[in-house]
Short mmCIF file of C-alpha atoms and ligand atoms in Angstrom, two decimals:
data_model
loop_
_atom_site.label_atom_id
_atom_site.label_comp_id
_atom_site.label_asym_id
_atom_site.label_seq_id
_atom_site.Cartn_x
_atom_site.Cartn_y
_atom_site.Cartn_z
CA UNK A 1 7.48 11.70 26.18
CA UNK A 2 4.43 12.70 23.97
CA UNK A 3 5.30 16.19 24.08
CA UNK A 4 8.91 15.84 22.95
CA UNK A 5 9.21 17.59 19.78
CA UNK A 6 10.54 15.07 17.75
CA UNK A 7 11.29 15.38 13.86
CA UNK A 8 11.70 12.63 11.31
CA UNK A 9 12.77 12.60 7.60
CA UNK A 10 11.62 9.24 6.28
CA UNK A 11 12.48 8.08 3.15
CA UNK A 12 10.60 5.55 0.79
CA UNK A 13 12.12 3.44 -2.12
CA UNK A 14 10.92 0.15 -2.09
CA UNK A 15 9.34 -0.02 -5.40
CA UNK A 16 8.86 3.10 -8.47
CA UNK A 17 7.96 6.23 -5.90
CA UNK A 18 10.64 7.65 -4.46
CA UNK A 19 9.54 9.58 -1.63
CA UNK A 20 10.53 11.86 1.28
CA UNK A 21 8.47 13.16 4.42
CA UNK A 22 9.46 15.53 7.45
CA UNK A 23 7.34 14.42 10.65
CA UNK A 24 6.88 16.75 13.66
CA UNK A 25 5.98 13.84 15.94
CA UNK A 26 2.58 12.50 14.18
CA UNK A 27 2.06 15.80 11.85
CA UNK A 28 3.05 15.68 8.30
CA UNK A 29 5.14 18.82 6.96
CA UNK A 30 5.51 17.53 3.99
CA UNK A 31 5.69 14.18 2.06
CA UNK A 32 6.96 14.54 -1.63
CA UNK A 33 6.28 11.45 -4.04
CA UNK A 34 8.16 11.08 -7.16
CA UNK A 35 6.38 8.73 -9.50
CA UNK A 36 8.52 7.17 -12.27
CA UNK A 37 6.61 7.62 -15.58
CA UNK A 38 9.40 4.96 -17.48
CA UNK A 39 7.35 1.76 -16.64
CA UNK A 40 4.32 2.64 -18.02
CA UNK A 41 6.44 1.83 -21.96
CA UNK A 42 6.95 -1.37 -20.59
CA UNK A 43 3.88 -2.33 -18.79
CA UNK A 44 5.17 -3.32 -15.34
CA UNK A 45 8.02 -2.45 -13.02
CA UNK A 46 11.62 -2.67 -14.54
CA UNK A 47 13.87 -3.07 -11.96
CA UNK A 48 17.24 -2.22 -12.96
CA UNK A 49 15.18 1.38 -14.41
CA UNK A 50 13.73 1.68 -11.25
CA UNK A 51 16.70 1.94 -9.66
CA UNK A 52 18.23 4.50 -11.73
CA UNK A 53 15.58 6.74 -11.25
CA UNK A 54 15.54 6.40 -7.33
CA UNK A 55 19.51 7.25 -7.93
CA UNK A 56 18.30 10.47 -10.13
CA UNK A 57 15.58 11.41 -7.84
CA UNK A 58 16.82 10.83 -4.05
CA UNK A 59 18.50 13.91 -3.86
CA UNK A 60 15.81 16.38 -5.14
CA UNK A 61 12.88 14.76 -3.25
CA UNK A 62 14.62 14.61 -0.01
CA UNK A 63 15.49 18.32 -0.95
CA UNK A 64 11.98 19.45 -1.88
CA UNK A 65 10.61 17.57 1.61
CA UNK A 66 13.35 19.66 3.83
CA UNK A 67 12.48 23.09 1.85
CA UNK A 68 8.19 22.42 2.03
CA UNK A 69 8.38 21.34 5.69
CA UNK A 70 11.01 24.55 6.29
CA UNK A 71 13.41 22.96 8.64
CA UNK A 72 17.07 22.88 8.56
CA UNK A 73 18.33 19.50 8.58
CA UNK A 74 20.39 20.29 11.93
CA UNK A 75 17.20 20.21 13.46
CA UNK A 76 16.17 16.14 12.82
CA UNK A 77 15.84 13.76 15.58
CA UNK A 78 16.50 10.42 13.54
CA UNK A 79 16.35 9.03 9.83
CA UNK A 80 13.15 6.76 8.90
CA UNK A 81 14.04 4.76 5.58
CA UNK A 82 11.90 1.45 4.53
CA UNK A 83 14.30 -1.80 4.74
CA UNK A 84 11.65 -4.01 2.76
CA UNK A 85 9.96 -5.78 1.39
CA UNK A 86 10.27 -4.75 -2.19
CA UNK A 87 13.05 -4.11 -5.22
CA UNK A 88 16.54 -4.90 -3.79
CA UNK A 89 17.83 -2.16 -6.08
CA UNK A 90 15.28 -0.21 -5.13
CA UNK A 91 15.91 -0.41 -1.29
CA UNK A 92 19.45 0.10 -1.84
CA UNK A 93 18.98 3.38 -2.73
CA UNK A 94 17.02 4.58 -0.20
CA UNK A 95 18.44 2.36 2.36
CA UNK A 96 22.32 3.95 1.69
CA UNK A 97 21.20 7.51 1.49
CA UNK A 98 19.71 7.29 4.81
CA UNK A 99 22.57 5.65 6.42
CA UNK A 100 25.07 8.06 4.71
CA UNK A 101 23.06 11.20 5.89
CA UNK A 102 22.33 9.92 9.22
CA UNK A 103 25.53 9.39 9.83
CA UNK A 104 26.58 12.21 8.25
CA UNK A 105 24.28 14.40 10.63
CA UNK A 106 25.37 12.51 13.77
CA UNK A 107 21.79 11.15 14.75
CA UNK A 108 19.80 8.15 14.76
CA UNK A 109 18.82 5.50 11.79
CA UNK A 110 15.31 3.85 11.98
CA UNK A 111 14.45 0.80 10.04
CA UNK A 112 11.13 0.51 9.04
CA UNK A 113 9.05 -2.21 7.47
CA UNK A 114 6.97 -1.17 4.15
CA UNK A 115 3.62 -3.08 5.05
CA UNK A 116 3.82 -2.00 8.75
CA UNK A 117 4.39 1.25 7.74
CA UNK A 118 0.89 0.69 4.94
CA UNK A 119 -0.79 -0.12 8.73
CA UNK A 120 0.45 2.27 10.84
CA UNK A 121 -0.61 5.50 8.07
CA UNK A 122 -3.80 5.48 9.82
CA UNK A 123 -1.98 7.38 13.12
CA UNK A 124 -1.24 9.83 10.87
CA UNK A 125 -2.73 13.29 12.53
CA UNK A 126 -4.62 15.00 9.82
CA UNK A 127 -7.13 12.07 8.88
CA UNK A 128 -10.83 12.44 9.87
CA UNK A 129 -10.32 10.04 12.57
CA UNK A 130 -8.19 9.72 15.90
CA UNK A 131 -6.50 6.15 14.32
CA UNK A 132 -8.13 2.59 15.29
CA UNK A 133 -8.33 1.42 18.21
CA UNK A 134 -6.44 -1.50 19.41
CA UNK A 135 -7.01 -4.69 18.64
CA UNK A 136 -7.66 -4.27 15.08
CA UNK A 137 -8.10 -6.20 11.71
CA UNK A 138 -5.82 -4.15 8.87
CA UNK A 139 -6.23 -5.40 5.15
CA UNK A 140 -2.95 -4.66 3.64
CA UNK A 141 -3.99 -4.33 -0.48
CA UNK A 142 -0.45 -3.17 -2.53
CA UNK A 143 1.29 -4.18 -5.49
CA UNK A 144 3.43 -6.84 -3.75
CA UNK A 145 1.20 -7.75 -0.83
CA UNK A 146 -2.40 -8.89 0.48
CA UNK A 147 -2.67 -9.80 3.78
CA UNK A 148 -4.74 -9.79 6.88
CA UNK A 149 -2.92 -8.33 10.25
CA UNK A 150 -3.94 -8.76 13.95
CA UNK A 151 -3.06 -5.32 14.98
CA UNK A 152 -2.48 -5.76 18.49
CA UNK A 153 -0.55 -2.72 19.40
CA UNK A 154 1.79 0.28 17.38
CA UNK A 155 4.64 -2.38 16.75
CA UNK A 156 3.00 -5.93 17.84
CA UNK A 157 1.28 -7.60 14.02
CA UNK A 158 0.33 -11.11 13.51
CA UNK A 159 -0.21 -12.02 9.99
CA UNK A 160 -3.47 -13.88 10.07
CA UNK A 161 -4.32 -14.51 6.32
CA UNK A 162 -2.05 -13.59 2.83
CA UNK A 163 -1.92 -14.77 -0.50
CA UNK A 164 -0.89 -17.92 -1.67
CA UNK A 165 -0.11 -16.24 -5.53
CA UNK A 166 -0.38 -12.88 -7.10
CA UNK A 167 -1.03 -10.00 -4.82
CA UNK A 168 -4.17 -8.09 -5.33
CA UNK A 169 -2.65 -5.07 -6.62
CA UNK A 170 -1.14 -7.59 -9.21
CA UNK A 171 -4.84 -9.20 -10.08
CA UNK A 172 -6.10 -5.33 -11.00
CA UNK A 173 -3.18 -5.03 -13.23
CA UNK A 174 -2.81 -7.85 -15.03
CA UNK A 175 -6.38 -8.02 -15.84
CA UNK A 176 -6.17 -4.37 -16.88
CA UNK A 177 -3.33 -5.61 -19.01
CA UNK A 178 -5.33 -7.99 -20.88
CA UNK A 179 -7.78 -5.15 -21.49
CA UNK A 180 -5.00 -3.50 -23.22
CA UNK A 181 -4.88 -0.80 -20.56
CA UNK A 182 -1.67 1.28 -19.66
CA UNK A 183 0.25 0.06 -16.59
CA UNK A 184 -0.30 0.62 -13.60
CA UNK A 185 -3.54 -0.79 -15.05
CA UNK A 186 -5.92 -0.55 -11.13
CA UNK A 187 -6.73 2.88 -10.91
CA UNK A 188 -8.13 2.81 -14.44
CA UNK A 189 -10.21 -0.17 -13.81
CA UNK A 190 -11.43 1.54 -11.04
CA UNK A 191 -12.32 4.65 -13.21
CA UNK A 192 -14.10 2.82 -15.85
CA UNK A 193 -15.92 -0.21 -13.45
CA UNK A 194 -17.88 3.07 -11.69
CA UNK A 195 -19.67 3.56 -15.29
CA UNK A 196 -20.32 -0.16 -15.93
CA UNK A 197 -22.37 -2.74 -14.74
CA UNK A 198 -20.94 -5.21 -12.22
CA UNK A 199 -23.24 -8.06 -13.10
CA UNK A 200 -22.60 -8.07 -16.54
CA UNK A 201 -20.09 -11.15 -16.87
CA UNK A 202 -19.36 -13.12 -13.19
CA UNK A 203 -16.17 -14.75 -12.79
CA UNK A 204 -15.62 -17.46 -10.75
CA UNK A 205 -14.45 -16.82 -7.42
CA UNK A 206 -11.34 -18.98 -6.04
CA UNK A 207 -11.64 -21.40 -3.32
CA UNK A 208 -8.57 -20.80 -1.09
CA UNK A 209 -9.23 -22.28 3.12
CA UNK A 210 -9.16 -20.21 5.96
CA UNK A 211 -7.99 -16.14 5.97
CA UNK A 212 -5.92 -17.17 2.75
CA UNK A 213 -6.28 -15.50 -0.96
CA UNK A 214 -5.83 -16.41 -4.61
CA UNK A 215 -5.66 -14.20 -7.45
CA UNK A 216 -4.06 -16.08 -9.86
CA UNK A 217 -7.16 -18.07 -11.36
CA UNK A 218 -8.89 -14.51 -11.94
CA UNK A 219 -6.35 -13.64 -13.70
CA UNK A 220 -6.73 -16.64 -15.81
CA UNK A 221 -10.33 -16.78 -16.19
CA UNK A 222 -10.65 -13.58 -17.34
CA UNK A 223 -8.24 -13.78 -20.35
CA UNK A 224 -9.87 -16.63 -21.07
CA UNK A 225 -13.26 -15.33 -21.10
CA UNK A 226 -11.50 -12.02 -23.31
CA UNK A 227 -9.75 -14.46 -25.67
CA UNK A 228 -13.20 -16.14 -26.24
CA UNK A 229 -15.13 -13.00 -26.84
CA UNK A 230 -12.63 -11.44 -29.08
CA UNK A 231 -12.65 -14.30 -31.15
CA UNK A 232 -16.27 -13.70 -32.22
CA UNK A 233 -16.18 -9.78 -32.47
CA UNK A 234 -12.82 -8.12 -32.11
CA UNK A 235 -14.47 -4.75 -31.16
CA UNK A 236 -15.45 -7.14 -28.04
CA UNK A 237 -13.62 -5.30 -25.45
CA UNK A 238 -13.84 -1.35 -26.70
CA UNK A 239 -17.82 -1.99 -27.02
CA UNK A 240 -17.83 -3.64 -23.12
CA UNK A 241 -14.89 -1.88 -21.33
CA UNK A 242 -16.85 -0.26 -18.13
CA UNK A 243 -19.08 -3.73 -17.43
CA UNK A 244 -15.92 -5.43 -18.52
CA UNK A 245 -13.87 -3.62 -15.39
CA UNK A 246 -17.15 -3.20 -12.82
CA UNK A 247 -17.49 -6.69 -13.29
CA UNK A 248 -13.35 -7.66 -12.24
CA UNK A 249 -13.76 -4.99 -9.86
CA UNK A 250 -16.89 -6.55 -8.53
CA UNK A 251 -15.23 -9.92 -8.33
CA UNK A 252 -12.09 -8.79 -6.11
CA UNK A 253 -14.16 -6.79 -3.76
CA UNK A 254 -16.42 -10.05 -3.24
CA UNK A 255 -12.98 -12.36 -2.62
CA UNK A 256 -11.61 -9.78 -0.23
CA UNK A 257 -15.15 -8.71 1.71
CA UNK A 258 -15.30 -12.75 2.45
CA UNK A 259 -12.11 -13.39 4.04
CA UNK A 260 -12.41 -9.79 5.94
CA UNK A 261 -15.93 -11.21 7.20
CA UNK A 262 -14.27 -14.52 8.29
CA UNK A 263 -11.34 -13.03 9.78
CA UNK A 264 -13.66 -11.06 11.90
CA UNK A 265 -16.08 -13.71 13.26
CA UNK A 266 -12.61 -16.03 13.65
CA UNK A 267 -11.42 -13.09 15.98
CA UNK A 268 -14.47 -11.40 17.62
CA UNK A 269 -12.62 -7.89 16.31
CA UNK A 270 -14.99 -5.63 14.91
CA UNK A 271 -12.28 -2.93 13.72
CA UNK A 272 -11.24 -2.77 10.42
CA UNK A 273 -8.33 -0.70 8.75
CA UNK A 274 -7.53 -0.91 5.13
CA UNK A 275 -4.04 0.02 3.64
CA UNK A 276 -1.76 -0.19 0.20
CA UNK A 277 -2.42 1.03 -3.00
CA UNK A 278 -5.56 -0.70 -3.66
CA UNK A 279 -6.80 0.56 -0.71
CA UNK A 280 -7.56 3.97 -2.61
CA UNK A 281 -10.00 1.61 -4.70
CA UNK A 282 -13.83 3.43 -5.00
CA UNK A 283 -15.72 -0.18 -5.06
CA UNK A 284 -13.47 -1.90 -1.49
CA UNK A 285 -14.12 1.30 -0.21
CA UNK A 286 -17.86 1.47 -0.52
CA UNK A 287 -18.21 -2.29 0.18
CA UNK A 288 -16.48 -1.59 3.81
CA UNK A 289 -18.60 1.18 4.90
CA UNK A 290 -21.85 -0.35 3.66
CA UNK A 291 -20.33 -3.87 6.06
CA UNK A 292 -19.80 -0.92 8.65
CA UNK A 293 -23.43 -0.18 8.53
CA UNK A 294 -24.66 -3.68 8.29
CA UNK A 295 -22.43 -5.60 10.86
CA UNK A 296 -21.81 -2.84 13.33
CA UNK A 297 -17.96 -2.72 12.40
CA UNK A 298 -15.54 0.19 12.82
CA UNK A 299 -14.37 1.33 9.36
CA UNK A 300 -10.99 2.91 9.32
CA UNK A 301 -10.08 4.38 5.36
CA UNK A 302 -6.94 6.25 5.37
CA UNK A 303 -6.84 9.23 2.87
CA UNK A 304 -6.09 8.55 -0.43
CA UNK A 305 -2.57 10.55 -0.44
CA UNK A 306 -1.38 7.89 1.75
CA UNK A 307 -3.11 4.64 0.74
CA UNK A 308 -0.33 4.51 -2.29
CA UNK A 309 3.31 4.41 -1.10
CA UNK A 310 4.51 7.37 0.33
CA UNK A 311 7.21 8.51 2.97
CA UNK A 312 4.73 9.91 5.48
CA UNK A 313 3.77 6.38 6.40
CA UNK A 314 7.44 5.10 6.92
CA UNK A 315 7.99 8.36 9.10
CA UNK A 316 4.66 7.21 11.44
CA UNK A 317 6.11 4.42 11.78
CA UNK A 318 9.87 5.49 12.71
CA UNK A 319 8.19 8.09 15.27
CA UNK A 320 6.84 5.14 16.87
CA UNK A 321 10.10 2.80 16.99
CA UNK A 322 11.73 5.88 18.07
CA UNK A 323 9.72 6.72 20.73
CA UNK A 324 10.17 3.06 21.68
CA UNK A 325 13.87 3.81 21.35
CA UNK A 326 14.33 0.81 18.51
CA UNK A 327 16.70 2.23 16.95
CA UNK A 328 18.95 0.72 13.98
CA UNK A 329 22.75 0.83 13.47
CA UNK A 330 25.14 1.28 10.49
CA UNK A 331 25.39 -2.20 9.87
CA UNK A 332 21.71 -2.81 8.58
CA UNK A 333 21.23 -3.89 5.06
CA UNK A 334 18.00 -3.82 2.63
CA UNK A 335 15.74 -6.98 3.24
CA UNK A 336 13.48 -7.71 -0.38
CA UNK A 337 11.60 -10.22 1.79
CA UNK A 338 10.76 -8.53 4.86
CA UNK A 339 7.75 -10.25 7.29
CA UNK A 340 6.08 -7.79 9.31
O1 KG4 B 1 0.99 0.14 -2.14
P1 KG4 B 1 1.29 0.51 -3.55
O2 KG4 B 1 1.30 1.96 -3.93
O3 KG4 B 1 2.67 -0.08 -3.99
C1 KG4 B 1 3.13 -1.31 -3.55
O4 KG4 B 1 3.66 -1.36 -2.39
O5 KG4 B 1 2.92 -2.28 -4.29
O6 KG4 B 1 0.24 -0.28 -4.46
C2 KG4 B 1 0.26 -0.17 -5.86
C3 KG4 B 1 -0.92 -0.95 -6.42
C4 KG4 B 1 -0.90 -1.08 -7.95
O7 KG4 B 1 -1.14 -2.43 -8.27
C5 KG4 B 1 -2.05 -0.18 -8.38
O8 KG4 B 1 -2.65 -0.59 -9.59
C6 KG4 B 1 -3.00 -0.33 -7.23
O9 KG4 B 1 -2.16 -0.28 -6.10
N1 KG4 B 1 -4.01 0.74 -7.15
C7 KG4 B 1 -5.34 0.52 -7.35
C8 KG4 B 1 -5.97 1.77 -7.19
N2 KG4 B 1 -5.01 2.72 -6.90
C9 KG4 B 1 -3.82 2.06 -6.87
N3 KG4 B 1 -6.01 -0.60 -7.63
C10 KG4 B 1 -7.34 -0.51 -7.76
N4 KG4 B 1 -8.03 0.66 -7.63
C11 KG4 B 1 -7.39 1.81 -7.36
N5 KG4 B 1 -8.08 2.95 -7.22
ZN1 ZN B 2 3.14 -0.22 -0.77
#
């Protein structure tokens, strides 16, 4: 079965990258992200604009991922296209071109679940490593989501910890927010915490029980603690920005490394995979190899092209469910609240 030569388009749309990737079996030919520049006036994800642009660029991304991979579309085995979680208008989009085309082209439809598909990146050939092995612990860090998964097998997850508020894709964002920093506000905080001091200003860390998170009270704290500050000099946060963020940053990587070390003495697993936008982060990164070195674990990063949300990982994950002959038919619909 293994050496079937099986090609995938996948298609992405669950939030504001539209995306298209052409699998030959685990190989990437291509994976095209379109990032939508609009939110960034409004600070956050508009829906309804997101929408629009998945309708604008749908047809020239799945284009662009058929030309780079330099396959006719006569030759694909099956469709991949993410079902949820995410935007309802946003999985519409995706979720109706891929039905249209598949059936269009006479071939198979795959649904595929966005946060598996975060998990199941790290099968991906290409990366510096042959993919966990099974069981494993897989720390799913995005926008939307932050969970801990008992990978058991390609298509068998147990959620064993999530969060009980904001997501920690959410906690980077809104505090980068409050720091009057362009949306999405994570990737800057990264930037700027690698030139600061982490130390500089601790934050309270939540108490949540068990494999469970909290992000909301971070949040909270730390416009407090800005609010304050600014108060007495209103230069405040231009004067402190890099301790400012290493110190945030320095905060969420503590929350997360805790629950990641629990989870793993609750389970005996010593594998650890990390997925989802925040997952590109410099300072979770770092904290998981030096735990690698320290506890004997298996660190698994994937690369940083598909930590953020991208088709390649939806087309993994359809190669598998095809292989496994789960296929999907005509009468699917988008799911906003998908469990794994
Ligand atoms: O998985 P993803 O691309 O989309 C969702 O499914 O939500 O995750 C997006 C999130 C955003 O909150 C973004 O700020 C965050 O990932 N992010 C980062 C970094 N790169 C992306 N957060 C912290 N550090 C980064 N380097
Ligand atoms: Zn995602």
């Amino acid at each position: 079965m293994e050496n079937k030569t099986i090609y995938i388009l996948a298609i992405e749309s669950s939030c504001d990258d539209t995306s298209a990737a052409v699998l030959l079996n685990k190989k990437v030919l291509s994976n095209v992200v379109a990032t939508q520049k609009i939110h960034q006036e409004y600070g956050g994800v508009v829906p309804e604009l997101a929408s629009r642009a998945h309708q604008q660029n749908i047809v020239p991304v799945v284009h662009q991922a058929l030309m780079r991979a330099n396959i006719d579309k006569k030759l694909l085995s099956a469709i991949a296209f993410t079902r949820g979680p995410g935007l309802l208008g946003s999985l519409l989009v995706g979720t109706s071109f891929a039905k249209s085309l598949a059936l269009g082209l006479q071939i198979p439809l795959v649904e595929v679940n966005h946060m598996q598909a975060h998990i199941l990146a790290h099968f991906i050939d290409g990366q510096d490593y042959r993919g966990p092995s099974f069981p494993f612990l897989a720390l799913t860090l995005s926008g939307g989501h932050t969970q801990i998964v008992l990978v058991k097998d390609y298509l068998k997850m147990e959620i064993l910890g999530e969060t009980l508020d904001d997501a920690v894709g959410e906690a980077f964002d809104k505090s980068a927010k409050i720091l009057g920093l362009p949306y999405p506000g994570g990737p800057l905080i990264d930037i700027y915490a690698q030139l600061g001091n982490p130390k500089a200003f601790p934050f309270p860390k939540p108490r949540v029980a068990g494999l469970n998170f909290s992000f909301s009270g971070l949040k909270t704290s730390i416009l407090y603690f800005v609010q304050k500050e600014v108060k007495a000099n209103p230069n405040f946060v231009l004067e402190n920005r890099n301790d400012i963020c290493a110190s945030i940053q320095h905060t969420i990587v503590r929350i997360l490394m805790d629950k990641i070390k629990e989870a793993v003495k609750q389970t005996g697993v010593k594998h650890v995979a990390i997925g989802g936008g925040v997952s590109a982060n410099s300072g979770i990164r770092a904290a998981l190899k030096s735990a690698e070195k320290k506890y004997g674990w298996h660190v698994y990063l994937p690369k940083l092209e598909y930590c953020t949300d991208n088709a390649a990982m939806i087309g993994i994950t359809g190669y598998f469910k095809f292989m496994q002959n789960q296929l999907t038919d005509q009468n699917i619909s988008a799911k906003a609240r998908y469990k794994i």
